[in-house]
Amino acid sequence: SHEFHESLMYFILPTSLIAFTLGCKRHDDDIVKLGGICAIFVLLIAIALHDLSEVLSVILTLFAAVY
């Protein structure tokens, strides 16, 4: 289970970066850029804290998805 979730995070982060970059080029909205940067930063924190607390990692991932 741990390996599955970790592999998902390494798939989600690059996909999010690609989608964020394409969206910024198309829409050029500063508020959207700020929200995307914050969400990707929260995903990075979730990856870093995954070994410390799996529950916190899940909460942060859900927060980034909604944000």
PDB file of N, CA, C and O in Angstrom, chain B, residues numbered from 101:
ATOM      1  N   SER B 101       0.816  -1.189   0.000  1.00  0.00           N
ATOM      2  CA  SER B 101       0.000   0.000   0.000  1.00  0.00           C
ATOM      3  C   SER B 101       0.865   1.260   0.000  1.00  0.00           C
ATOM      4  O   SER B 101       0.579   2.220  -0.716  1.00  0.00           O
ATOM      5  N   HIS B 102       1.921   1.248   0.806  1.00  0.00           N
ATOM      6  CA  HIS B 102       2.796   2.416   0.877  1.00  0.00           C
ATOM      7  C   HIS B 102       3.456   2.700  -0.472  1.00  0.00           C
ATOM      8  O   HIS B 102       3.532   3.850  -0.903  1.00  0.00           O
ATOM      9  N   GLU B 103       3.928   1.655  -1.127  1.00  0.00           N
ATOM     10  CA  GLU B 103       4.596   1.827  -2.421  1.00  0.00           C
ATOM     11  C   GLU B 103       3.622   2.334  -3.478  1.00  0.00           C
ATOM     12  O   GLU B 103       3.988   3.142  -4.331  1.00  0.00           O
ATOM     13  N   PHE B 104       2.383   1.860  -3.418  1.00  0.00           N
ATOM     14  CA  PHE B 104       1.370   2.304  -4.376  1.00  0.00           C
ATOM     15  C   PHE B 104       1.111   3.798  -4.234  1.00  0.00           C
ATOM     16  O   PHE B 104       1.086   4.523  -5.229  1.00  0.00           O
ATOM     17  N   HIS B 105       0.917   4.260  -3.000  1.00  0.00           N
ATOM     18  CA  HIS B 105       0.653   5.677  -2.777  1.00  0.00           C
ATOM     19  C   HIS B 105       1.857   6.541  -3.137  1.00  0.00           C
ATOM     20  O   HIS B 105       1.704   7.636  -3.677  1.00  0.00           O
ATOM     21  N   GLU B 106       3.035   6.052  -2.842  1.00  0.00           N
ATOM     22  CA  GLU B 106       4.235   6.807  -3.185  1.00  0.00           C
ATOM     23  C   GLU B 106       4.383   6.923  -4.699  1.00  0.00           C
ATOM     24  O   GLU B 106       4.739   7.985  -5.209  1.00  0.00           O
ATOM     25  N   SER B 107       4.114   5.848  -5.410  1.00  0.00           N
ATOM     26  CA  SER B 107       4.216   5.903  -6.874  1.00  0.00           C
ATOM     27  C   SER B 107       3.155   6.832  -7.459  1.00  0.00           C
ATOM     28  O   SER B 107       3.401   7.508  -8.458  1.00  0.00           O
ATOM     29  N   LEU B 108       1.980   6.866  -6.839  1.00  0.00           N
ATOM     30  CA  LEU B 108       0.956   7.806  -7.301  1.00  0.00           C
ATOM     31  C   LEU B 108       1.417   9.254  -7.141  1.00  0.00           C
ATOM     32  O   LEU B 108       1.189  10.085  -8.020  1.00  0.00           O
ATOM     33  N   MET B 109       2.062   9.548  -6.019  1.00  0.00           N
ATOM     34  CA  MET B 109       2.533  10.923  -5.804  1.00  0.00           C
ATOM     35  C   MET B 109       3.566  11.323  -6.852  1.00  0.00           C
ATOM     36  O   MET B 109       3.583  12.466  -7.309  1.00  0.00           O
ATOM     37  N   TYR B 110       4.422  10.385  -7.229  1.00  0.00           N
ATOM     38  CA  TYR B 110       5.427  10.705  -8.231  1.00  0.00           C
ATOM     39  C   TYR B 110       4.829  10.786  -9.634  1.00  0.00           C
ATOM     40  O   TYR B 110       5.475  11.296 -10.549  1.00  0.00           O
ATOM     41  N   PHE B 111       3.615  10.294  -9.814  1.00  0.00           N
ATOM     42  CA  PHE B 111       2.906  10.458 -11.077  1.00  0.00           C
ATOM     43  C   PHE B 111       2.092  11.752 -11.064  1.00  0.00           C
ATOM     44  O   PHE B 111       2.017  12.458 -12.069  1.00  0.00           O
ATOM     45  N   ILE B 112       1.487  12.052  -9.918  1.00  0.00           N
ATOM     46  CA  ILE B 112       0.611  13.215  -9.814  1.00  0.00           C
ATOM     47  C   ILE B 112       1.396  14.522  -9.900  1.00  0.00           C
ATOM     48  O   ILE B 112       0.946  15.466 -10.547  1.00  0.00           O
ATOM     49  N   LEU B 113       2.544  14.590  -9.267  1.00  0.00           N
ATOM     50  CA  LEU B 113       3.307  15.842  -9.245  1.00  0.00           C
ATOM     51  C   LEU B 113       3.739  16.290 -10.643  1.00  0.00           C
ATOM     52  O   LEU B 113       3.490  17.444 -10.991  1.00  0.00           O
ATOM     53  N   PRO B 114       4.368  15.450 -11.459  1.00  0.00           N
ATOM     54  CA  PRO B 114       4.727  15.909 -12.809  1.00  0.00           C
ATOM     55  C   PRO B 114       3.502  16.241 -13.665  1.00  0.00           C
ATOM     56  O   PRO B 114       3.523  17.192 -14.446  1.00  0.00           O
ATOM     57  N   THR B 115       2.438  15.452 -13.511  1.00  0.00           N
ATOM     58  CA  THR B 115       1.216  15.728 -14.258  1.00  0.00           C
ATOM     59  C   THR B 115       0.639  17.085 -13.850  1.00  0.00           C
ATOM     60  O   THR B 115       0.174  17.843 -14.701  1.00  0.00           O
ATOM     61  N   SER B 116       0.668  17.387 -12.576  1.00  0.00           N
ATOM     62  CA  SER B 116       0.182  18.679 -12.080  1.00  0.00           C
ATOM     63  C   SER B 116       1.028  19.825 -12.616  1.00  0.00           C
ATOM     64  O   SER B 116       0.499  20.866 -13.003  1.00  0.00           O
ATOM     65  N   LEU B 117       2.334  19.632 -12.637  1.00  0.00           N
ATOM     66  CA  LEU B 117       3.215  20.683 -13.163  1.00  0.00           C
ATOM     67  C   LEU B 117       2.960  20.947 -14.638  1.00  0.00           C
ATOM     68  O   LEU B 117       2.944  22.100 -15.067  1.00  0.00           O
ATOM     69  N   ILE B 118       2.762  19.894 -15.417  1.00  0.00           N
ATOM     70  CA  ILE B 118       2.484  20.057 -16.844  1.00  0.00           C
ATOM     71  C   ILE B 118       1.150  20.777 -17.049  1.00  0.00           C
ATOM     72  O   ILE B 118       1.066  21.718 -17.838  1.00  0.00           O
ATOM     73  N   ALA B 119       0.111  20.337 -16.342  1.00  0.00           N
ATOM     74  CA  ALA B 119      -1.204  20.963 -16.463  1.00  0.00           C
ATOM     75  C   ALA B 119      -1.152  22.423 -16.014  1.00  0.00           C
ATOM     76  O   ALA B 119      -1.759  23.293 -16.640  1.00  0.00           O
ATOM     77  N   PHE B 120      -0.434  22.683 -14.941  1.00  0.00           N
ATOM     78  CA  PHE B 120      -0.293  24.055 -14.436  1.00  0.00           C
ATOM     79  C   PHE B 120       0.400  24.953 -15.455  1.00  0.00           C
ATOM     80  O   PHE B 120      -0.040  26.077 -15.694  1.00  0.00           O
ATOM     81  N   THR B 121       1.475  24.464 -16.051  1.00  0.00           N
ATOM     82  CA  THR B 121       2.217  25.248 -17.044  1.00  0.00           C
ATOM     83  C   THR B 121       1.351  25.548 -18.264  1.00  0.00           C
ATOM     84  O   THR B 121       1.310  26.686 -18.733  1.00  0.00           O
ATOM     85  N   LEU B 122       0.665  24.541 -18.775  1.00  0.00           N
ATOM     86  CA  LEU B 122      -0.191  24.744 -19.936  1.00  0.00           C
ATOM     87  C   LEU B 122      -1.341  25.699 -19.625  1.00  0.00           C
ATOM     88  O   LEU B 122      -1.693  26.543 -20.449  1.00  0.00           O
ATOM     89  N   GLY B 123      -1.923  25.565 -18.438  1.00  0.00           N
ATOM     90  CA  GLY B 123      -3.009  26.450 -18.035  1.00  0.00           C
ATOM     91  C   GLY B 123      -2.559  27.894 -17.878  1.00  0.00           C
ATOM     92  O   GLY B 123      -3.291  28.813 -18.245  1.00  0.00           O
ATOM     93  N   CYS B 124      -1.379  28.101 -17.343  1.00  0.00           N
ATOM     94  CA  CYS B 124      -0.853  29.466 -17.180  1.00  0.00           C
ATOM     95  C   CYS B 124      -0.588  30.119 -18.533  1.00  0.00           C
ATOM     96  O   CYS B 124      -0.850  31.307 -18.720  1.00  0.00           O
ATOM     97  N   LYS B 125      -0.070  29.339 -19.469  1.00  0.00           N
ATOM     98  CA  LYS B 125       0.190  29.886 -20.804  1.00  0.00           C
ATOM     99  C   LYS B 125      -1.111  30.280 -21.499  1.00  0.00           C
ATOM    100  O   LYS B 125      -1.162  31.275 -22.222  1.00  0.00           O
ATOM    101  N   ARG B 126      -2.142  29.502 -21.275  1.00  0.00           N
ATOM    102  CA  ARG B 126      -3.402  29.755 -21.963  1.00  0.00           C
ATOM    103  C   ARG B 126      -4.202  30.888 -21.318  1.00  0.00           C
ATOM    104  O   ARG B 126      -4.722  31.752 -22.025  1.00  0.00           O
ATOM    105  N   HIS B 127      -4.306  30.896 -19.995  1.00  0.00           N
ATOM    106  CA  HIS B 127      -5.200  31.826 -19.313  1.00  0.00           C
ATOM    107  C   HIS B 127      -4.504  33.080 -18.803  1.00  0.00           C
ATOM    108  O   HIS B 127      -5.125  34.142 -18.756  1.00  0.00           O
ATOM    109  N   ASP B 128      -3.262  32.992 -18.428  1.00  0.00           N
ATOM    110  CA  ASP B 128      -2.477  34.139 -17.952  1.00  0.00           C
ATOM    111  C   ASP B 128      -3.205  34.938 -16.852  1.00  0.00           C
ATOM    112  O   ASP B 128      -3.361  36.154 -16.955  1.00  0.00           O
ATOM    113  N   ASP B 129      -3.638  34.241 -15.818  1.00  0.00           N
ATOM    114  CA  ASP B 129      -4.346  34.850 -14.697  1.00  0.00           C
ATOM    115  C   ASP B 129      -3.485  34.700 -13.444  1.00  0.00           C
ATOM    116  O   ASP B 129      -3.117  33.588 -13.066  1.00  0.00           O
ATOM    117  N   ASP B 130      -3.168  35.822 -12.803  1.00  0.00           N
ATOM    118  CA  ASP B 130      -2.276  35.802 -11.644  1.00  0.00           C
ATOM    119  C   ASP B 130      -2.867  35.055 -10.447  1.00  0.00           C
ATOM    120  O   ASP B 130      -2.131  34.398  -9.712  1.00  0.00           O
ATOM    121  N   ILE B 131      -4.170  35.143 -10.243  1.00  0.00           N
ATOM    122  CA  ILE B 131      -4.810  34.436  -9.124  1.00  0.00           C
ATOM    123  C   ILE B 131      -4.713  32.924  -9.339  1.00  0.00           C
ATOM    124  O   ILE B 131      -4.449  32.176  -8.398  1.00  0.00           O
ATOM    125  N   VAL B 132      -4.924  32.484 -10.564  1.00  0.00           N
ATOM    126  CA  VAL B 132      -4.818  31.058 -10.877  1.00  0.00           C
ATOM    127  C   VAL B 132      -3.372  30.588 -10.697  1.00  0.00           C
ATOM    128  O   VAL B 132      -3.128  29.491 -10.193  1.00  0.00           O
ATOM    129  N   LYS B 133      -2.425  31.418 -11.108  1.00  0.00           N
ATOM    130  CA  LYS B 133      -1.008  31.070 -10.921  1.00  0.00           C
ATOM    131  C   LYS B 133      -0.681  30.895  -9.441  1.00  0.00           C
ATOM    132  O   LYS B 133      -0.006  29.939  -9.059  1.00  0.00           O
ATOM    133  N   LEU B 134      -1.152  31.803  -8.625  1.00  0.00           N
ATOM    134  CA  LEU B 134      -0.888  31.731  -7.182  1.00  0.00           C
ATOM    135  C   LEU B 134      -1.510  30.468  -6.576  1.00  0.00           C
ATOM    136  O   LEU B 134      -0.875  29.779  -5.777  1.00  0.00           O
ATOM    137  N   GLY B 135      -2.744  30.173  -6.958  1.00  0.00           N
ATOM    138  CA  GLY B 135      -3.394  28.969  -6.456  1.00  0.00           C
ATOM    139  C   GLY B 135      -2.670  27.707  -6.878  1.00  0.00           C
ATOM    140  O   GLY B 135      -2.523  26.783  -6.079  1.00  0.00           O
ATOM    141  N   GLY B 136      -2.212  27.653  -8.131  1.00  0.00           N
ATOM    142  CA  GLY B 136      -1.477  26.495  -8.621  1.00  0.00           C
ATOM    143  C   GLY B 136      -0.146  26.312  -7.919  1.00  0.00           C
ATOM    144  O   GLY B 136       0.238  25.192  -7.581  1.00  0.00           O
ATOM    145  N   ILE B 137       0.552  27.409  -7.703  1.00  0.00           N
ATOM    146  CA  ILE B 137       1.843  27.341  -7.000  1.00  0.00           C
ATOM    147  C   ILE B 137       1.632  26.850  -5.566  1.00  0.00           C
ATOM    148  O   ILE B 137       2.401  26.023  -5.076  1.00  0.00           O
ATOM    149  N   CYS B 138       0.599  27.353  -4.894  1.00  0.00           N
ATOM    150  CA  CYS B 138       0.314  26.915  -3.520  1.00  0.00           C
ATOM    151  C   CYS B 138      -0.049  25.433  -3.486  1.00  0.00           C
ATOM    152  O   CYS B 138       0.416  24.703  -2.609  1.00  0.00           O
ATOM    153  N   ALA B 139      -0.873  24.981  -4.429  1.00  0.00           N
ATOM    154  CA  ALA B 139      -1.291  23.580  -4.445  1.00  0.00           C
ATOM    155  C   ALA B 139      -0.106  22.650  -4.697  1.00  0.00           C
ATOM    156  O   ALA B 139       0.011  21.607  -4.054  1.00  0.00           O
ATOM    157  N   ILE B 140       0.766  23.021  -5.626  1.00  0.00           N
ATOM    158  CA  ILE B 140       1.942  22.195  -5.911  1.00  0.00           C
ATOM    159  C   ILE B 140       2.892  22.199  -4.706  1.00  0.00           C
ATOM    160  O   ILE B 140       3.500  21.174  -4.399  1.00  0.00           O
ATOM    161  N   PHE B 141       3.021  23.323  -4.034  1.00  0.00           N
ATOM    162  CA  PHE B 141       3.845  23.394  -2.836  1.00  0.00           C
ATOM    163  C   PHE B 141       3.297  22.479  -1.741  1.00  0.00           C
ATOM    164  O   PHE B 141       4.062  21.805  -1.052  1.00  0.00           O
ATOM    165  N   VAL B 142       1.977  22.455  -1.583  1.00  0.00           N
ATOM    166  CA  VAL B 142       1.361  21.567  -0.591  1.00  0.00           C
ATOM    167  C   VAL B 142       1.610  20.109  -0.963  1.00  0.00           C
ATOM    168  O   VAL B 142       1.848  19.287  -0.078  1.00  0.00           O
ATOM    169  N   LEU B 143       1.561  19.769  -2.254  1.00  0.00           N
ATOM    170  CA  LEU B 143       1.884  18.403  -2.676  1.00  0.00           C
ATOM    171  C   LEU B 143       3.324  18.041  -2.333  1.00  0.00           C
ATOM    172  O   LEU B 143       3.599  16.925  -1.894  1.00  0.00           O
ATOM    173  N   LEU B 144       4.237  18.978  -2.533  1.00  0.00           N
ATOM    174  CA  LEU B 144       5.634  18.722  -2.178  1.00  0.00           C
ATOM    175  C   LEU B 144       5.796  18.484  -0.676  1.00  0.00           C
ATOM    176  O   LEU B 144       6.561  17.614  -0.259  1.00  0.00           O
ATOM    177  N   ILE B 145       5.081  19.252   0.124  1.00  0.00           N
ATOM    178  CA  ILE B 145       5.121  19.061   1.576  1.00  0.00           C
ATOM    179  C   ILE B 145       4.551  17.691   1.931  1.00  0.00           C
ATOM    180  O   ILE B 145       5.091  17.004   2.797  1.00  0.00           O
ATOM    181  N   ALA B 146       3.468  17.287   1.272  1.00  0.00           N
ATOM    182  CA  ALA B 146       2.868  15.976   1.530  1.00  0.00           C
ATOM    183  C   ALA B 146       3.849  14.858   1.213  1.00  0.00           C
ATOM    184  O   ALA B 146       3.929  13.872   1.944  1.00  0.00           O
ATOM    185  N   ILE B 147       4.600  15.011   0.120  1.00  0.00           N
ATOM    186  CA  ILE B 147       5.604  14.005  -0.225  1.00  0.00           C
ATOM    187  C   ILE B 147       6.698  13.957   0.839  1.00  0.00           C
ATOM    188  O   ILE B 147       7.127  12.877   1.247  1.00  0.00           O
ATOM    189  N   ALA B 148       7.145  15.121   1.282  1.00  0.00           N
ATOM    190  CA  ALA B 148       8.223  15.181   2.267  1.00  0.00           C
ATOM    191  C   ALA B 148       7.797  14.601   3.620  1.00  0.00           C
ATOM    192  O   ALA B 148       8.612  14.000   4.321  1.00  0.00           O
ATOM    193  N   LEU B 149       6.536  14.778   3.985  1.00  0.00           N
ATOM    194  CA  LEU B 149       6.054  14.339   5.291  1.00  0.00           C
ATOM    195  C   LEU B 149       5.420  12.958   5.261  1.00  0.00           C
ATOM    196  O   LEU B 149       4.922  12.486   6.283  1.00  0.00           O
ATOM    197  N   HIS B 150       5.429  12.309   4.112  1.00  0.00           N
ATOM    198  CA  HIS B 150       4.741  11.018   3.980  1.00  0.00           C
ATOM    199  C   HIS B 150       5.290   9.972   4.947  1.00  0.00           C
ATOM    200  O   HIS B 150       4.515   9.209   5.523  1.00  0.00           O
ATOM    201  N   ASP B 151       6.580   9.921   5.132  1.00  0.00           N
ATOM    202  CA  ASP B 151       7.159   8.936   6.044  1.00  0.00           C
ATOM    203  C   ASP B 151       6.883   9.279   7.506  1.00  0.00           C
ATOM    204  O   ASP B 151       6.862   8.392   8.359  1.00  0.00           O
ATOM    205  N   LEU B 152       6.673  10.545   7.795  1.00  0.00           N
ATOM    206  CA  LEU B 152       6.422  10.984   9.163  1.00  0.00           C
ATOM    207  C   LEU B 152       4.986  10.674   9.602  1.00  0.00           C
ATOM    208  O   LEU B 152       4.759  10.153  10.694  1.00  0.00           O
ATOM    209  N   SER B 153       4.027  11.003   8.737  1.00  0.00           N
ATOM    210  CA  SER B 153       2.622  10.787   9.074  1.00  0.00           C
ATOM    211  C   SER B 153       1.822  10.566   7.799  1.00  0.00           C
ATOM    212  O   SER B 153       1.651  11.479   6.990  1.00  0.00           O
ATOM    213  N   GLU B 154       1.337   9.349   7.633  1.00  0.00           N
ATOM    214  CA  GLU B 154       0.570   9.030   6.430  1.00  0.00           C
ATOM    215  C   GLU B 154      -0.772   9.762   6.425  1.00  0.00           C
ATOM    216  O   GLU B 154      -1.244  10.186   5.370  1.00  0.00           O
ATOM    217  N   VAL B 155      -1.377   9.908   7.580  1.00  0.00           N
ATOM    218  CA  VAL B 155      -2.666  10.598   7.667  1.00  0.00           C
ATOM    219  C   VAL B 155      -2.506  12.062   7.272  1.00  0.00           C
ATOM    220  O   VAL B 155      -3.323  12.591   6.518  1.00  0.00           O
ATOM    221  N   LEU B 156      -1.472  12.715   7.767  1.00  0.00           N
ATOM    222  CA  LEU B 156      -1.217  14.105   7.406  1.00  0.00           C
ATOM    223  C   LEU B 156      -0.949  14.229   5.910  1.00  0.00           C
ATOM    224  O   LEU B 156      -1.400  15.187   5.282  1.00  0.00           O
ATOM    225  N   SER B 157      -0.237  13.293   5.343  1.00  0.00           N
ATOM    226  CA  SER B 157       0.041  13.300   3.918  1.00  0.00           C
ATOM    227  C   SER B 157      -1.246  13.202   3.100  1.00  0.00           C
ATOM    228  O   SER B 157      -1.393  13.889   2.089  1.00  0.00           O
ATOM    229  N   VAL B 158      -2.167  12.360   3.528  1.00  0.00           N
ATOM    230  CA  VAL B 158      -3.447  12.217   2.828  1.00  0.00           C
ATOM    231  C   VAL B 158      -4.258  13.502   2.935  1.00  0.00           C
ATOM    232  O   VAL B 158      -4.860  13.942   1.956  1.00  0.00           O
ATOM    233  N   ILE B 159      -4.276  14.094   4.101  1.00  0.00           N
ATOM    234  CA  ILE B 159      -5.020  15.345   4.301  1.00  0.00           C
ATOM    235  C   ILE B 159      -4.444  16.443   3.433  1.00  0.00           C
ATOM    236  O   ILE B 159      -5.195  17.183   2.796  1.00  0.00           O
ATOM    237  N   LEU B 160      -3.131  16.564   3.395  1.00  0.00           N
ATOM    238  CA  LEU B 160      -2.506  17.603   2.567  1.00  0.00           C
ATOM    239  C   LEU B 160      -2.749  17.367   1.080  1.00  0.00           C
ATOM    240  O   LEU B 160      -2.953  18.318   0.326  1.00  0.00           O
ATOM    241  N   THR B 161      -2.729  16.114   0.658  1.00  0.00           N
ATOM    242  CA  THR B 161      -2.989  15.806  -0.743  1.00  0.00           C
ATOM    243  C   THR B 161      -4.413  16.170  -1.131  1.00  0.00           C
ATOM    244  O   THR B 161      -4.649  16.731  -2.201  1.00  0.00           O
ATOM    245  N   LEU B 162      -5.362  15.849  -0.258  1.00  0.00           N
ATOM    246  CA  LEU B 162      -6.756  16.220  -0.526  1.00  0.00           C
ATOM    247  C   LEU B 162      -6.930  17.731  -0.542  1.00  0.00           C
ATOM    248  O   LEU B 162      -7.661  18.265  -1.375  1.00  0.00           O
ATOM    249  N   PHE B 163      -6.262  18.420   0.374  1.00  0.00           N
ATOM    250  CA  PHE B 163      -6.324  19.881   0.400  1.00  0.00           C
ATOM    251  C   PHE B 163      -5.793  20.474  -0.900  1.00  0.00           C
ATOM    252  O   PHE B 163      -6.392  21.395  -1.455  1.00  0.00           O
ATOM    253  N   ALA B 164      -4.659  19.945  -1.390  1.00  0.00           N
ATOM    254  CA  ALA B 164      -4.076  20.449  -2.636  1.00  0.00           C
ATOM    255  C   ALA B 164      -4.996  20.180  -3.811  1.00  0.00           C
ATOM    256  O   ALA B 164      -5.082  21.001  -4.724  1.00  0.00           O
ATOM    257  N   ALA B 165      -5.685  19.045  -3.810  1.00  0.00           N
ATOM    258  CA  ALA B 165      -6.583  18.719  -4.908  1.00  0.00           C
ATOM    259  C   ALA B 165      -7.782  19.655  -4.943  1.00  0.00           C
ATOM    260  O   ALA B 165      -8.237  20.050  -6.017  1.00  0.00           O
ATOM    261  N   VAL B 166      -8.290  20.007  -3.778  1.00  0.00           N
ATOM    262  CA  VAL B 166      -9.443  20.891  -3.709  1.00  0.00           C
ATOM    263  C   VAL B 166      -9.034  22.329  -3.951  1.00  0.00           C
ATOM    264  O   VAL B 166      -9.779  23.095  -4.561  1.00  0.00           O
ATOM    265  N   TYR B 167      -7.868  22.696  -3.481  1.00  0.00           N
ATOM    266  CA  TYR B 167      -7.386  24.070  -3.589  1.00  0.00           C
ATOM    267  C   TYR B 167      -7.160  24.407  -5.038  1.00  0.00           C
ATOM    268  O   TYR B 167      -6.750  25.524  -5.355  1.00  0.00           O
TER     269      TYR B 167
END
